[in-house]
């Protein structure tokens, strides 16, 4: 009799816990949807912890509720960008790396592949060369990788404190989770896929602090000059991102 009562109590407790978790996840998804629509962050650290712990259940629940397939990943990337922004900004550019996906390259790209990834020669056929040149000009190391195995090699063979990544929703979110100790920042592709994808060049340059660095340099030379982004980047430099 006592055993039956214990099992009954245990079953009820498990049921209550499961219902509570499902309710919590639904609340997190609703808050995340509001955040993405209104660009307002609510309890970012708490929501990020929940999305990390319950990533797979959240994805399944999101699909079951009819939300966008990419919502959980998009929400997590946005939250992680916000949470890590302060530490990332404190890090010197010389201690940062930028990781780009090789799928951004042109269909007739002639760049060779070595142990560090794609060796871009800045031919101008895609946005990689533009981003690489400007990132390196402010101190970043840039890697163009064909897969997650190369990211692992980069971590093992390079000394850095912060990282900026460009990728599709799920790849970017999962990679940022793995690289959480490096205060990661992420930029989502504007056109996803496995071939000739696209990214907004201006968004990448803003994320790596290119405009801020150029503004500081230009203001130091002419403190009375009003600086705009258009003074820091030529229009033809971003045409490949459209």
One Martini backbone bead per residue (centre of mass of N, CA, C, O) as a GRO file, in nm:
protein
  242
    1UNK     BB    1   0.059   0.062  -0.022
    2UNK     BB    2   0.299   0.252   0.010
    3UNK     BB    3   0.417   0.199  -0.269
    4UNK     BB    4   0.173   0.300  -0.433
    5UNK     BB    5   0.182   0.591  -0.321
    6UNK     BB    6   0.466   0.659  -0.419
    7UNK     BB    7   0.414   0.615  -0.722
    8UNK     BB    8   0.184   0.817  -0.743
    9UNK     BB    9   0.347   1.064  -0.648
   10UNK     BB   10   0.567   1.044  -0.863
   11UNK     BB   11   0.382   1.069  -1.111
   12UNK     BB   12   0.265   1.347  -1.037
   13UNK     BB   13   0.533   1.498  -1.024
   14UNK     BB   14   0.622   1.448  -1.315
   15UNK     BB   15   0.377   1.577  -1.449
   16UNK     BB   16   0.414   1.860  -1.329
   17UNK     BB   17   0.698   1.909  -1.442
   18UNK     BB   18   0.632   1.878  -1.742
   19UNK     BB   19   0.417   2.101  -1.755
   20UNK     BB   20   0.603   2.328  -1.653
   21UNK     BB   21   0.808   2.310  -1.882
   22UNK     BB   22   0.617   2.359  -2.118
   23UNK     BB   23   0.519   2.634  -2.017
   24UNK     BB   24   0.796   2.767  -2.018
   25UNK     BB   25   0.859   2.726  -2.322
   26UNK     BB   26   0.620   2.886  -2.428
   27UNK     BB   27   0.699   3.152  -2.296
   28UNK     BB   28   0.974   3.176  -2.437
   29UNK     BB   29   0.862   3.182  -2.727
   30UNK     BB   30   0.687   3.433  -2.693
   31UNK     BB   31   0.912   3.623  -2.607
   32UNK     BB   32   1.089   3.576  -2.857
   33UNK     BB   33   0.886   3.683  -3.064
   34UNK     BB   34   0.868   3.966  -2.946
   35UNK     BB   35   1.166   4.037  -2.972
   36UNK     BB   36   1.189   4.008  -3.285
   37UNK     BB   37   0.960   4.215  -3.359
   38UNK     BB   38   1.058   4.462  -3.138
   39UNK     BB   39   1.356   4.465  -3.039
   40UNK     BB   40   1.316   4.332  -2.741
   41UNK     BB   41   1.466   4.260  -2.430
   42UNK     BB   42   1.380   3.978  -2.210
   43UNK     BB   43   1.558   3.827  -2.003
   44UNK     BB   44   1.824   3.725  -2.161
   45UNK     BB   45   1.981   3.523  -1.975
   46UNK     BB   46   1.748   3.335  -1.905
   47UNK     BB   47   1.660   3.262  -2.193
   48UNK     BB   48   1.936   3.148  -2.281
   49UNK     BB   49   1.951   2.913  -2.083
   50UNK     BB   50   1.694   2.771  -2.182
   51UNK     BB   51   1.779   2.737  -2.485
   52UNK     BB   52   2.028   2.561  -2.421
   53UNK     BB   53   1.895   2.328  -2.256
   54UNK     BB   54   1.613   2.327  -2.461
   55UNK     BB   55   1.664   2.317  -2.770
   56UNK     BB   56   1.513   2.071  -2.896
   57UNK     BB   57   1.232   2.111  -2.764
   58UNK     BB   58   1.192   2.399  -2.878
   59UNK     BB   59   1.194   2.323  -3.175
   60UNK     BB   60   0.953   2.129  -3.163
   61UNK     BB   61   0.748   2.326  -3.035
   62UNK     BB   62   0.765   2.543  -3.252
   63UNK     BB   63   0.658   2.365  -3.482
   64UNK     BB   64   0.388   2.283  -3.342
   65UNK     BB   65   0.297   2.601  -3.320
   66UNK     BB   66   0.391   2.739  -3.611
   67UNK     BB   67   0.661   2.843  -3.619
   68UNK     BB   68   0.947   2.924  -3.717
   69UNK     BB   69   1.222   2.730  -3.776
   70UNK     BB   70   1.437   2.980  -3.693
   71UNK     BB   71   1.361   3.117  -3.419
   72UNK     BB   72   1.546   2.994  -3.200
   73UNK     BB   73   1.815   3.071  -3.335
   74UNK     BB   74   1.764   3.373  -3.367
   75UNK     BB   75   1.720   3.429  -3.068
   76UNK     BB   76   1.995   3.325  -2.962
   77UNK     BB   77   2.178   3.512  -3.123
   78UNK     BB   78   2.065   3.778  -3.014
   79UNK     BB   79   2.122   3.721  -2.714
   80UNK     BB   80   2.430   3.665  -2.737
   81UNK     BB   81   2.508   3.935  -2.848
   82UNK     BB   82   2.413   4.096  -2.601
   83UNK     BB   83   2.565   3.948  -2.365
   84UNK     BB   84   2.868   3.976  -2.520
   85UNK     BB   85   2.926   4.276  -2.602
   86UNK     BB   86   3.104   4.395  -2.378
   87UNK     BB   87   3.344   4.195  -2.395
   88UNK     BB   88   3.396   4.230  -2.693
   89UNK     BB   89   3.457   4.546  -2.687
   90UNK     BB   90   3.712   4.509  -2.489
   91UNK     BB   91   3.847   4.375  -2.719
   92UNK     BB   92   4.101   4.356  -2.913
   93UNK     BB   93   4.136   4.312  -3.249
   94UNK     BB   94   4.402   4.131  -3.222
   95UNK     BB   95   4.196   3.917  -3.048
   96UNK     BB   96   4.037   3.865  -3.318
   97UNK     BB   97   3.797   3.676  -3.513
   98UNK     BB   98   3.690   3.581  -3.849
   99UNK     BB   99   3.415   3.370  -3.961
  100UNK     BB  100   3.365   3.231  -4.281
  101UNK     BB  101   3.180   3.099  -4.530
  102UNK     BB  102   3.240   2.935  -4.834
  103UNK     BB  103   2.944   2.982  -4.962
  104UNK     BB  104   3.006   3.289  -5.053
  105UNK     BB  105   3.131   3.210  -5.298
  106UNK     BB  106   3.193   3.186  -5.609
  107UNK     BB  107   3.148   2.963  -5.871
  108UNK     BB  108   3.454   3.071  -5.990
  109UNK     BB  109   3.641   3.001  -5.772
  110UNK     BB  110   4.020   2.982  -5.726
  111UNK     BB  111   4.060   2.913  -5.449
  112UNK     BB  112   4.241   2.764  -5.211
  113UNK     BB  113   4.295   2.483  -4.989
  114UNK     BB  114   4.375   2.463  -4.647
  115UNK     BB  115   4.416   2.420  -4.303
  116UNK     BB  116   4.257   2.716  -4.264
  117UNK     BB  117   4.123   2.719  -4.549
  118UNK     BB  118   4.040   2.961  -4.747
  119UNK     BB  119   4.242   3.135  -4.997
  120UNK     BB  120   4.198   3.454  -5.043
  121UNK     BB  121   4.251   3.691  -5.337
  122UNK     BB  122   4.053   3.926  -5.390
  123UNK     BB  123   3.881   3.930  -5.683
  124UNK     BB  124   3.558   4.043  -5.653
  125UNK     BB  125   3.321   3.808  -5.688
  126UNK     BB  126   3.277   3.860  -5.377
  127UNK     BB  127   3.238   3.946  -5.031
  128UNK     BB  128   3.493   3.831  -4.894
  129UNK     BB  129   3.716   4.032  -4.982
  130UNK     BB  130   3.596   4.283  -4.852
  131UNK     BB  131   3.582   4.183  -4.560
  132UNK     BB  132   3.875   4.091  -4.523
  133UNK     BB  133   4.021   4.359  -4.577
  134UNK     BB  134   3.875   4.528  -4.349
  135UNK     BB  135   3.934   4.345  -4.108
  136UNK     BB  136   4.248   4.347  -4.135
  137UNK     BB  137   4.279   4.667  -4.111
  138UNK     BB  138   4.174   4.631  -3.782
  139UNK     BB  139   4.319   4.325  -3.682
  140UNK     BB  140   4.202   4.080  -3.802
  141UNK     BB  141   4.138   3.743  -3.831
  142UNK     BB  142   4.075   3.542  -4.128
  143UNK     BB  143   3.826   3.283  -4.196
  144UNK     BB  144   3.753   3.027  -4.449
  145UNK     BB  145   3.504   2.778  -4.407
  146UNK     BB  146   3.365   2.439  -4.482
  147UNK     BB  147   3.359   2.362  -4.160
  148UNK     BB  148   3.363   2.260  -3.826
  149UNK     BB  149   3.650   2.129  -3.833
  150UNK     BB  150   3.797   2.404  -3.882
  151UNK     BB  151   3.718   2.542  -3.622
  152UNK     BB  152   3.877   2.348  -3.440
  153UNK     BB  153   4.156   2.420  -3.561
  154UNK     BB  154   4.153   2.718  -3.491
  155UNK     BB  155   4.142   2.681  -3.183
  156UNK     BB  156   4.409   2.508  -3.161
  157UNK     BB  157   4.605   2.723  -3.355
  158UNK     BB  158   4.483   2.978  -3.193
  159UNK     BB  159   4.514   3.306  -3.038
  160UNK     BB  160   4.212   3.410  -2.872
  161UNK     BB  161   3.912   3.597  -2.736
  162UNK     BB  162   3.738   3.658  -3.003
  163UNK     BB  163   3.428   3.612  -3.208
  164UNK     BB  164   3.314   3.615  -3.552
  165UNK     BB  165   3.016   3.498  -3.716
  166UNK     BB  166   2.908   3.340  -4.029
  167UNK     BB  167   2.569   3.213  -4.086
  168UNK     BB  168   2.335   3.014  -4.043
  169UNK     BB  169   2.124   2.968  -3.799
  170UNK     BB  170   2.211   2.688  -3.675
  171UNK     BB  171   2.519   2.704  -3.708
  172UNK     BB  172   2.558   2.965  -3.549
  173UNK     BB  173   2.435   2.886  -3.279
  174UNK     BB  174   2.605   2.627  -3.219
  175UNK     BB  175   2.882   2.767  -3.239
  176UNK     BB  176   2.834   2.979  -3.016
  177UNK     BB  177   2.797   2.773  -2.793
  178UNK     BB  178   3.088   2.646  -2.818
  179UNK     BB  179   3.217   2.967  -2.808
  180UNK     BB  180   3.138   3.115  -2.533
  181UNK     BB  181   3.434   3.192  -2.417
  182UNK     BB  182   3.460   3.417  -2.681
  183UNK     BB  183   3.240   3.626  -2.709
  184UNK     BB  184   3.027   3.592  -2.931
  185UNK     BB  185   2.947   3.695  -3.268
  186UNK     BB  186   2.662   3.733  -3.501
  187UNK     BB  187   2.585   3.672  -3.858
  188UNK     BB  188   2.336   3.642  -4.077
  189UNK     BB  189   2.228   3.520  -4.347
  190UNK     BB  190   2.036   3.641  -4.624
  191UNK     BB  191   2.133   3.377  -4.790
  192UNK     BB  192   2.083   3.050  -4.804
  193UNK     BB  193   2.284   2.750  -4.818
  194UNK     BB  194   2.553   2.585  -5.027
  195UNK     BB  195   2.539   2.826  -5.257
  196UNK     BB  196   2.582   3.141  -5.303
  197UNK     BB  197   2.561   3.314  -5.067
  198UNK     BB  198   2.447   3.576  -4.835
  199UNK     BB  199   2.562   3.902  -4.705
  200UNK     BB  200   2.563   4.181  -4.515
  201UNK     BB  201   2.827   4.379  -4.513
  202UNK     BB  202   2.748   4.605  -4.317
  203UNK     BB  203   2.681   4.416  -4.077
  204UNK     BB  204   2.966   4.303  -4.043
  205UNK     BB  205   3.116   4.576  -4.003
  206UNK     BB  206   2.956   4.656  -3.753
  207UNK     BB  207   3.027   4.406  -3.576
  208UNK     BB  208   3.354   4.458  -3.596
  209UNK     BB  209   3.398   4.786  -3.591
  210UNK     BB  210   3.484   4.944  -3.849
  211UNK     BB  211   3.346   5.225  -3.828
  212UNK     BB  212   3.460   5.302  -3.551
  213UNK     BB  213   3.758   5.290  -3.626
  214UNK     BB  214   3.750   5.491  -3.863
  215UNK     BB  215   3.636   5.726  -3.703
  216UNK     BB  216   3.870   5.757  -3.504
  217UNK     BB  217   4.091   5.806  -3.720
  218UNK     BB  218   3.954   6.054  -3.860
  219UNK     BB  219   3.918   6.233  -3.602
  220UNK     BB  220   4.223   6.251  -3.529
  221UNK     BB  221   4.278   6.422  -3.796
  222UNK     BB  222   3.957   6.549  -3.784
  223UNK     BB  223   3.759   6.671  -3.531
  224UNK     BB  224   3.542   6.841  -3.729
  225UNK     BB  225   3.446   6.583  -3.857
  226UNK     BB  226   3.169   6.433  -3.999
  227UNK     BB  227   3.078   6.099  -3.957
  228UNK     BB  228   3.013   5.843  -4.197
  229UNK     BB  229   2.975   5.540  -4.337
  230UNK     BB  230   3.024   5.638  -4.638
  231UNK     BB  231   3.330   5.719  -4.565
  232UNK     BB  232   3.419   5.399  -4.503
  233UNK     BB  233   3.250   5.302  -4.767
  234UNK     BB  234   3.202   5.178  -5.065
  235UNK     BB  235   2.943   5.099  -5.268
  236UNK     BB  236   3.092   4.871  -5.436
  237UNK     BB  237   3.159   4.692  -5.175
  238UNK     BB  238   2.827   4.599  -5.146
  239UNK     BB  239   2.707   4.469  -5.412
  240UNK     BB  240   2.760   4.152  -5.346
  241UNK     BB  241   2.521   4.149  -5.111
  242UNK     BB  242   2.250   4.173  -5.305
   0.00000   0.00000   0.00000
